[in-house]
Structures are given as structure tokens and as C-alpha cells.
C-alpha positions as protocol buffer text, in pm:
chain_id: "A"
residue {
  index: 1
  type: MET
  ca { x: 9117 y: 11318 z: 13071 }
}
residue {
  index: 2
  type: ASN
  ca { x: 8990 y: 11571 z: 13315 }
}
residue {
  index: 3
  type: PHE
  ca { x: 9091 y: 11910 z: 13179 }
}
residue {
  index: 4
  type: ILE
  ca { x: 8829 y: 12125 z: 13345 }
}
residue {
  index: 5
  type: PHE
  ca { x: 8725 y: 11940 z: 13661 }
}
residue {
  index: 6
  type: GLU
  ca { x: 9019 y: 11886 z: 13896 }
}
residue {
  index: 7
  type: THR
  ca { x: 8822 y: 11792 z: 14207 }
}
residue {
  index: 8
  type: GLN
  ca { x: 8613 y: 11480 z: 14184 }
}
residue {
  index: 9
  type: SER
  ca { x: 8275 y: 11491 z: 14348 }
}
residue {
  index: 10
  type: PRO
  ca { x: 8093 y: 11158 z: 14377 }
}
residue {
  index: 11
  type: ILE
  ca { x: 7847 y: 11258 z: 14102 }
}
residue {
  index: 12
  type: LEU
  ca { x: 8120 y: 11367 z: 13860 }
}
residue {
  index: 13
  type: ALA
  ca { x: 8313 y: 11044 z: 13921 }
}
residue {
  index: 14
  type: TYR
  ca { x: 8017 y: 10819 z: 13836 }
}
residue {
  index: 15
  type: GLN
  ca { x: 8096 y: 10604 z: 13531 }
}
residue {
  index: 16
  type: PHE
  ca { x: 7887 y: 10547 z: 13215 }
}
residue {
  index: 17
  type: PHE
  ca { x: 8033 y: 10322 z: 12944 }
}
residue {
  index: 18
  type: GLY
  ca { x: 8388 y: 10367 z: 13072 }
}
residue {
  index: 19
  type: ASN
  ca { x: 8376 y: 10748 z: 13105 }
}
residue {
  index: 20
  type: SER
  ca { x: 8299 y: 10960 z: 13407 }
}
residue {
  index: 21
  type: VAL
  ca { x: 8028 y: 11224 z: 13413 }
}
residue {
  index: 22
  type: SER
  ca { x: 8298 y: 11491 z: 13422 }
}
residue {
  index: 23
  type: GLU
  ca { x: 8452 y: 11351 z: 13103 }
}
residue {
  index: 24
  type: TYR
  ca { x: 8112 y: 11366 z: 12930 }
}
residue {
  index: 25
  type: ILE
  ca { x: 8068 y: 11725 z: 13045 }
}
residue {
  index: 26
  type: GLU
  ca { x: 8414 y: 11814 z: 12915 }
}
residue {
  index: 27
  type: ALA
  ca { x: 8338 y: 11646 z: 12581 }
}
residue {
  index: 28
  type: GLY
  ca { x: 8013 y: 11844 z: 12563 }
}
residue {
  index: 29
  type: ILE
  ca { x: 8199 y: 12167 z: 12633 }
}
residue {
  index: 30
  type: PHE
  ca { x: 8455 y: 12087 z: 12362 }
}
residue {
  index: 31
  type: PHE
  ca { x: 8166 y: 12007 z: 12125 }
}
residue {
  index: 32
  type: LEU
  ca { x: 7998 y: 12343 z: 12188 }
}
residue {
  index: 33
  type: VAL
  ca { x: 8324 y: 12541 z: 12169 }
}
residue {
  index: 34
  type: SER
  ca { x: 8425 y: 12365 z: 11846 }
}
residue {
  index: 35
  type: LEU
  ca { x: 8082 y: 12426 z: 11697 }
}
residue {
  index: 36
  type: VAL
  ca { x: 8090 y: 12797 z: 11780 }
}
residue {
  index: 37
  type: ILE
  ca { x: 8442 y: 12829 z: 11639 }
}
residue {
  index: 38
  type: PHE
  ca { x: 8342 y: 12653 z: 11315 }
}
residue {
  index: 39
  type: TYR
  ca { x: 8032 y: 12869 z: 11269 }
}
residue {
  index: 40
  type: VAL
  ca { x: 8219 y: 13194 z: 11339 }
}
residue {
  index: 41
  type: ILE
  ca { x: 8501 y: 13104 z: 11103 }
}
residue {
  index: 42
  type: TYR
  ca { x: 8253 y: 12989 z: 10835 }
}
residue {
  index: 43
  type: TYR
  ca { x: 8046 y: 13306 z: 10866 }
}
residue {
  index: 44
  type: PHE
  ca { x: 8344 y: 13542 z: 10848 }
}
residue {
  index: 45
  type: ILE
  ca { x: 8516 y: 13353 z: 10569 }
}
residue {
  index: 46
  type: ILE
  ca { x: 8201 y: 13345 z: 10355 }
}
residue {
  index: 47
  type: ARG
  ca { x: 8130 y: 13710 z: 10416 }
}
residue {
  index: 48
  type: LYS
  ca { x: 8485 y: 13823 z: 10341 }
}
residue {
  index: 49
  type: LEU
  ca { x: 8531 y: 13599 z: 10037 }
}
residue {
  index: 50
  type: THR
  ca { x: 8195 y: 13699 z: 9889 }
}
residue {
  index: 51
  type: ARG
  ca { x: 8287 y: 14067 z: 9916 }
}
residue {
  index: 52
  type: LEU
  ca { x: 8629 y: 14005 z: 9765 }
}
residue {
  index: 53
  type: SER
  ca { x: 8492 y: 13798 z: 9477 }
}
residue {
  index: 54
  type: GLU
  ca { x: 8241 y: 14069 z: 9387 }
}
residue {
  index: 55
  type: LYS
  ca { x: 8528 y: 14312 z: 9333 }
}
residue {
  index: 56
  type: THR
  ca { x: 8716 y: 14093 z: 9085 }
}
residue {
  index: 57
  type: GLU
  ca { x: 8643 y: 14028 z: 8721 }
}
residue {
  index: 58
  type: THR
  ca { x: 8741 y: 13661 z: 8712 }
}
residue {
  index: 59
  type: ASP
  ca { x: 8500 y: 13381 z: 8788 }
}
residue {
  index: 60
  type: VAL
  ca { x: 8756 y: 13150 z: 8952 }
}
residue {
  index: 61
  type: ASP
  ca { x: 8707 y: 13321 z: 9287 }
}
residue {
  index: 62
  type: ASP
  ca { x: 8329 y: 13278 z: 9249 }
}
residue {
  index: 63
  type: ILE
  ca { x: 8387 y: 12903 z: 9214 }
}
residue {
  index: 64
  type: PHE
  ca { x: 8607 y: 12913 z: 9525 }
}
residue {
  index: 65
  type: VAL
  ca { x: 8324 y: 13082 z: 9719 }
}
residue {
  index: 66
  type: SER
  ca { x: 8083 y: 12816 z: 9589 }
}
residue {
  index: 67
  type: VAL
  ca { x: 8322 y: 12548 z: 9714 }
}
residue {
  index: 68
  type: ILE
  ca { x: 8340 y: 12706 z: 10062 }
}
residue {
  index: 69
  type: LYS
  ca { x: 7961 y: 12745 z: 10070 }
}
residue {
  index: 70
  type: SER
  ca { x: 7919 y: 12376 z: 9987 }
}
residue {
  index: 71
  type: PHE
  ca { x: 8034 y: 12291 z: 10340 }
}
residue {
  index: 72
  type: LYS
  ca { x: 7695 y: 12295 z: 10509 }
}
residue {
  index: 73
  type: PRO
  ca { x: 7629 y: 12329 z: 10885 }
}
residue {
  index: 74
  type: PRO
  ca { x: 7563 y: 11954 z: 10940 }
}
residue {
  index: 75
  type: PHE
  ca { x: 7923 y: 11890 z: 10839 }
}
residue {
  index: 76
  type: TYR
  ca { x: 8044 y: 12129 z: 11107 }
}
residue {
  index: 77
  type: VAL
  ca { x: 7813 y: 11971 z: 11365 }
}
residue {
  index: 78
  type: PHE
  ca { x: 7951 y: 11627 z: 11291 }
}
residue {
  index: 79
  type: LEU
  ca { x: 8309 y: 11754 z: 11287 }
}
residue {
  index: 80
  type: ALA
  ca { x: 8257 y: 11915 z: 11629 }
}
residue {
  index: 81
  type: PHE
  ca { x: 8100 y: 11588 z: 11751 }
}
residue {
  index: 82
  type: PHE
  ca { x: 8402 y: 11395 z: 11619 }
}
residue {
  index: 83
  type: ILE
  ca { x: 8642 y: 11628 z: 11799 }
}
residue {
  index: 84
  type: ALA
  ca { x: 8442 y: 11591 z: 12122 }
}
residue {
  index: 85
  type: THR
  ca { x: 8446 y: 11211 z: 12102 }
}
residue {
  index: 86
  type: ARG
  ca { x: 8825 y: 11213 z: 12090 }
}
residue {
  index: 87
  type: PHE
  ca { x: 8813 y: 11314 z: 12457 }
}
residue {
  index: 88
  type: LEU
  ca { x: 8617 y: 11003 z: 12552 }
}
residue {
  index: 89
  type: VAL
  ca { x: 8715 y: 10639 z: 12581 }
}
residue {
  index: 90
  type: LEU
  ca { x: 8496 y: 10459 z: 12328 }
}
residue {
  index: 91
  type: THR
  ca { x: 8458 y: 10090 z: 12256 }
}
residue {
  index: 92
  type: GLY
  ca { x: 8623 y: 9966 z: 11938 }
}
residue {
  index: 93
  type: ILE
  ca { x: 8307 y: 9929 z: 11730 }
}
residue {
  index: 94
  type: ILE
  ca { x: 8165 y: 10270 z: 11831 }
}
residue {
  index: 95
  type: ASP
  ca { x: 8496 y: 10439 z: 11749 }
}
residue {
  index: 96
  type: LYS
  ca { x: 8512 y: 10259 z: 11411 }
}
residue {
  index: 97
  type: ILE
  ca { x: 8155 y: 10364 z: 11328 }
}
residue {
  index: 98
  type: ILE
  ca { x: 8230 y: 10729 z: 11409 }
}
residue {
  index: 99
  type: ILE
  ca { x: 8551 y: 10720 z: 11204 }
}
residue {
  index: 100
  type: ALA
  ca { x: 8367 y: 10550 z: 10912 }
}
residue {
  index: 101
  type: LEU
  ca { x: 8098 y: 10820 z: 10925 }
}
residue {
  index: 102
  type: LEU
  ca { x: 8366 y: 11089 z: 10922 }
}
residue {
  index: 103
  type: LEU
  ca { x: 8538 y: 10925 z: 10623 }
}
residue {
  index: 104
  type: GLY
  ca { x: 8207 y: 10901 z: 10442 }
}
residue {
  index: 105
  type: TRP
  ca { x: 8131 y: 11265 z: 10509 }
}
residue {
  index: 106
  type: ILE
  ca { x: 8477 y: 11371 z: 10394 }
}
residue {
  index: 107
  type: VAL
  ca { x: 8429 y: 11175 z: 10071 }
}
residue {
  index: 108
  type: LEU
  ca { x: 8086 y: 11333 z: 10027 }
}
residue {
  index: 109
  type: GLN
  ca { x: 8229 y: 11684 z: 10071 }
}
residue {
  index: 110
  type: ALA
  ca { x: 8529 y: 11611 z: 9848 }
}
residue {
  index: 111
  type: SER
  ca { x: 8297 y: 11475 z: 9580 }
}
residue {
  index: 112
  type: VAL
  ca { x: 8073 y: 11781 z: 9599 }
}
residue {
  index: 113
  type: VAL
  ca { x: 8376 y: 12009 z: 9573 }
}
residue {
  index: 114
  type: ALA
  ca { x: 8518 y: 11809 z: 9283 }
}
residue {
  index: 115
  type: GLY
  ca { x: 8177 y: 11821 z: 9115 }
}
residue {
  index: 116
  type: ILE
  ca { x: 8164 y: 12200 z: 9144 }
}
residue {
  index: 117
  type: VAL
  ca { x: 8515 y: 12235 z: 9003 }
}
residue {
  index: 118
  type: THR
  ca { x: 8445 y: 11981 z: 8727 }
}
residue {
  index: 119
  type: SER
  ca { x: 8124 y: 12156 z: 8623 }
}
residue {
  index: 120
  type: TYR
  ca { x: 8313 y: 12484 z: 8604 }
}
residue {
  index: 121
  type: ILE
  ca { x: 8595 y: 12336 z: 8397 }
}
residue {
  index: 122
  type: VAL
  ca { x: 8357 y: 12157 z: 8160 }
}
residue {
  index: 123
  type: SER
  ca { x: 8138 y: 12464 z: 8111 }
}
residue {
  index: 124
  type: LYS
  ca { x: 8441 y: 12687 z: 8060 }
}
residue {
  index: 125
  type: TYR
  ca { x: 8647 y: 12473 z: 7825 }
}
residue {
  index: 126
  type: ALA
  ca { x: 8410 y: 12223 z: 7657 }
}
residue {
  index: 127
  type: GLY
  ca { x: 8331 y: 12433 z: 7354 }
}
residue {
  index: 128
  type: ASP
  ca { x: 8043 y: 12617 z: 7193 }
}
residue {
  index: 129
  type: ASP
  ca { x: 7697 y: 12668 z: 7334 }
}
residue {
  index: 130
  type: ASP
  ca { x: 7547 y: 12425 z: 7083 }
}
residue {
  index: 131
  type: ALA
  ca { x: 7743 y: 12139 z: 7243 }
}
residue {
  index: 132
  type: GLU
  ca { x: 7533 y: 12145 z: 7560 }
}
residue {
  index: 133
  type: GLY
  ca { x: 7470 y: 11769 z: 7545 }
}
residue {
  index: 134
  type: THR
  ca { x: 7843 y: 11704 z: 7533 }
}
residue {
  index: 135
  type: LYS
  ca { x: 7902 y: 11931 z: 7831 }
}
residue {
  index: 136
  type: GLN
  ca { x: 7637 y: 11752 z: 8033 }
}
residue {
  index: 137
  type: PHE
  ca { x: 7775 y: 11411 z: 7938 }
}
residue {
  index: 138
  type: LEU
  ca { x: 8132 y: 11507 z: 8032 }
}
residue {
  index: 139
  type: SER
  ca { x: 8014 y: 11657 z: 8359 }
}
residue {
  index: 140
  type: VAL
  ca { x: 7814 y: 11347 z: 8454 }
}
residue {
  index: 141
  type: LEU
  ca { x: 8100 y: 11117 z: 8350 }
}
residue {
  index: 142
  type: ALA
  ca { x: 8349 y: 11313 z: 8560 }
}
residue {
  index: 143
  type: LYS
  ca { x: 8115 y: 11305 z: 8861 }
}
residue {
  index: 144
  type: ILE
  ca { x: 8070 y: 10927 z: 8827 }
}
residue {
  index: 145
  type: ILE
  ca { x: 8446 y: 10883 z: 8822 }
}
residue {
  index: 146
  type: ILE
  ca { x: 8487 y: 11110 z: 9126 }
}
residue {
  index: 147
  type: TRP
  ca { x: 8218 y: 10926 z: 9323 }
}
residue {
  index: 148
  type: SER
  ca { x: 8370 y: 10590 z: 9226 }
}
residue {
  index: 149
  type: PHE
  ca { x: 8711 y: 10694 z: 9358 }
}
residue {
  index: 150
  type: GLY
  ca { x: 8548 y: 10820 z: 9676 }
}
residue {
  index: 151
  type: PHE
  ca { x: 8361 y: 10494 z: 9726 }
}
residue {
  index: 152
  type: LEU
  ca { x: 8679 y: 10293 z: 9671 }
}
residue {
  index: 153
  type: TRP
  ca { x: 8866 y: 10515 z: 9916 }
}
residue {
  index: 154
  type: ILE
  ca { x: 8601 y: 10455 z: 10184 }
}
residue {
  index: 155
  type: LEU
  ca { x: 8615 y: 10079 z: 10128 }
}
residue {
  index: 156
  type: SER
  ca { x: 8993 y: 10085 z: 10144 }
}
residue {
  index: 157
  type: ASN
  ca { x: 8994 y: 10280 z: 10471 }
}
residue {
  index: 158
  type: LEU
  ca { x: 8743 y: 10039 z: 10622 }
}
residue {
  index: 159
  type: GLY
  ca { x: 8991 y: 9757 z: 10563 }
}
residue {
  index: 160
  type: ILE
  ca { x: 8827 y: 9600 z: 10256 }
}
residue {
  index: 161
  type: ASN
  ca { x: 9061 y: 9474 z: 9986 }
}
residue {
  index: 162
  type: ILE
  ca { x: 8974 y: 9672 z: 9673 }
}
residue {
  index: 163
  type: THR
  ca { x: 9234 y: 9540 z: 9429 }
}
residue {
  index: 164
  type: SER
  ca { x: 8983 y: 9310 z: 9253 }
}
residue {
  index: 165
  type: LEU
  ca { x: 8736 y: 9601 z: 9225 }
}
residue {
  index: 166
  type: ILE
  ca { x: 9005 y: 9819 z: 9068 }
}
residue {
  index: 167
  type: ALA
  ca { x: 9097 y: 9541 z: 8825 }
}
residue {
  index: 168
  type: GLY
  ca { x: 8731 y: 9503 z: 8732 }
}
residue {
  index: 169
  type: LEU
  ca { x: 8698 y: 9879 z: 8677 }
}
residue {
  index: 170
  type: GLY
  ca { x: 9006 y: 9869 z: 8454 }
}
residue {
  index: 171
  type: ILE
  ca { x: 8863 y: 9590 z: 8241 }
}
residue {
  index: 172
  type: GLY
  ca { x: 8526 y: 9767 z: 8231 }
}
residue {
  index: 173
  type: GLY
  ca { x: 8700 y: 10087 z: 8122 }
}
residue {
  index: 174
  type: ILE
  ca { x: 8869 y: 9905 z: 7834 }
}
residue {
  index: 175
  type: ALA
  ca { x: 8535 y: 9756 z: 7730 }
}
residue {
  index: 176
  type: VAL
  ca { x: 8369 y: 10100 z: 7734 }
}
residue {
  index: 177
  type: ALA
  ca { x: 8659 y: 10247 z: 7534 }
}
residue {
  index: 178
  type: PHE
  ca { x: 8619 y: 9980 z: 7266 }
}
residue {
  index: 179
  type: ALA
  ca { x: 8242 y: 10031 z: 7260 }
}
residue {
  index: 180
  type: LEU
  ca { x: 8277 y: 10408 z: 7214 }
}
residue {
  index: 181
  type: GLN
  ca { x: 8557 y: 10378 z: 6959 }
}
residue {
  index: 182
  type: ASN
  ca { x: 8336 y: 10461 z: 6662 }
}
């Protein structure tokens, strides 16, 4: 997929792992451009949202800013790397590893975001200040459930049959419910 280099010099046409040097250069350029775009967007969004949230009285927008801030620079680096690899011809196993890493990172980010939102909801609506132990328990329980769903989603997307795991979790949930009944 030569987008930038139309003329092929002998050096640019040399092949490594099924891709020419020019294709690697183009992928590198797309990586750098994507990375710069992600950082600029992240910087401006954080700056603008932080200023806007300081002007409001509600705390929901503060949680939204916390969610946006939870996307750290390594996520953007990997996302730019993933975009750049789409311009290369990769072997099946390498492509599956990169996709599995992306799925794992997406689950990690989604779990962090869900944890932030869950902590906010539990702290806001759980009750009085003297029920701090209950708030912590509910928050930890919600995070365990979120991480479990994320783990099952990764396994499912990797082609692993998860129906027996889900059945086991259902039976385990019933057992826990009976144990906590009193």
C-alpha cells in the first residue's frame, strides 16, 4: 500500500517479512501522525473540559474529566501503533497477538472507567458516612464483577468457548446468595 512513495528505488523496494521498506516508512509516518493527533486532541480536550467543569456546581462533569484523564499516554501510543500496523501485511499469529493486546487494553480502560463511575455512584448513593465499610464492599464487589465481564469478553474474542465459565459463575452466584442470605 504505497501511499507516499510512488517511485520505487531499489532500497525502498527491498522486502522484510513481506513488506517493503517504503511500506515500513509509511507505517512509521502514520504512527507518528496518529500519535501527534491523539496527544493534541487529549491535551485540548482535558484543558477545555477541566475549565468547563470548574465553572459548574455539579460533580458529574468532574467524574467525566476523571474518566477522560484515565486514558494514559501508553494507551495512545499503542493505539497509534495498532493503526500503523494496519498498513502492513502481517503474519496471522503476529496480527492476532496485536489484536489480542488491543482487546486487552480496551478491557483494561473500560474496567478503569467503569470503576471510576462505580466508585462515584457508590459514594454518592450508598448512604451515610458511618457506612464506609459497606461503601467499600459494594465498590470492590462491583469492580470484581466488571473485571470478570472484561476477562470473559477477552476470552470470547480470542475464540475460547466461555459458556461453561458463565454457567459456573451463575452457580457460584447462587451459592454466594444463599451464603449471604442471613
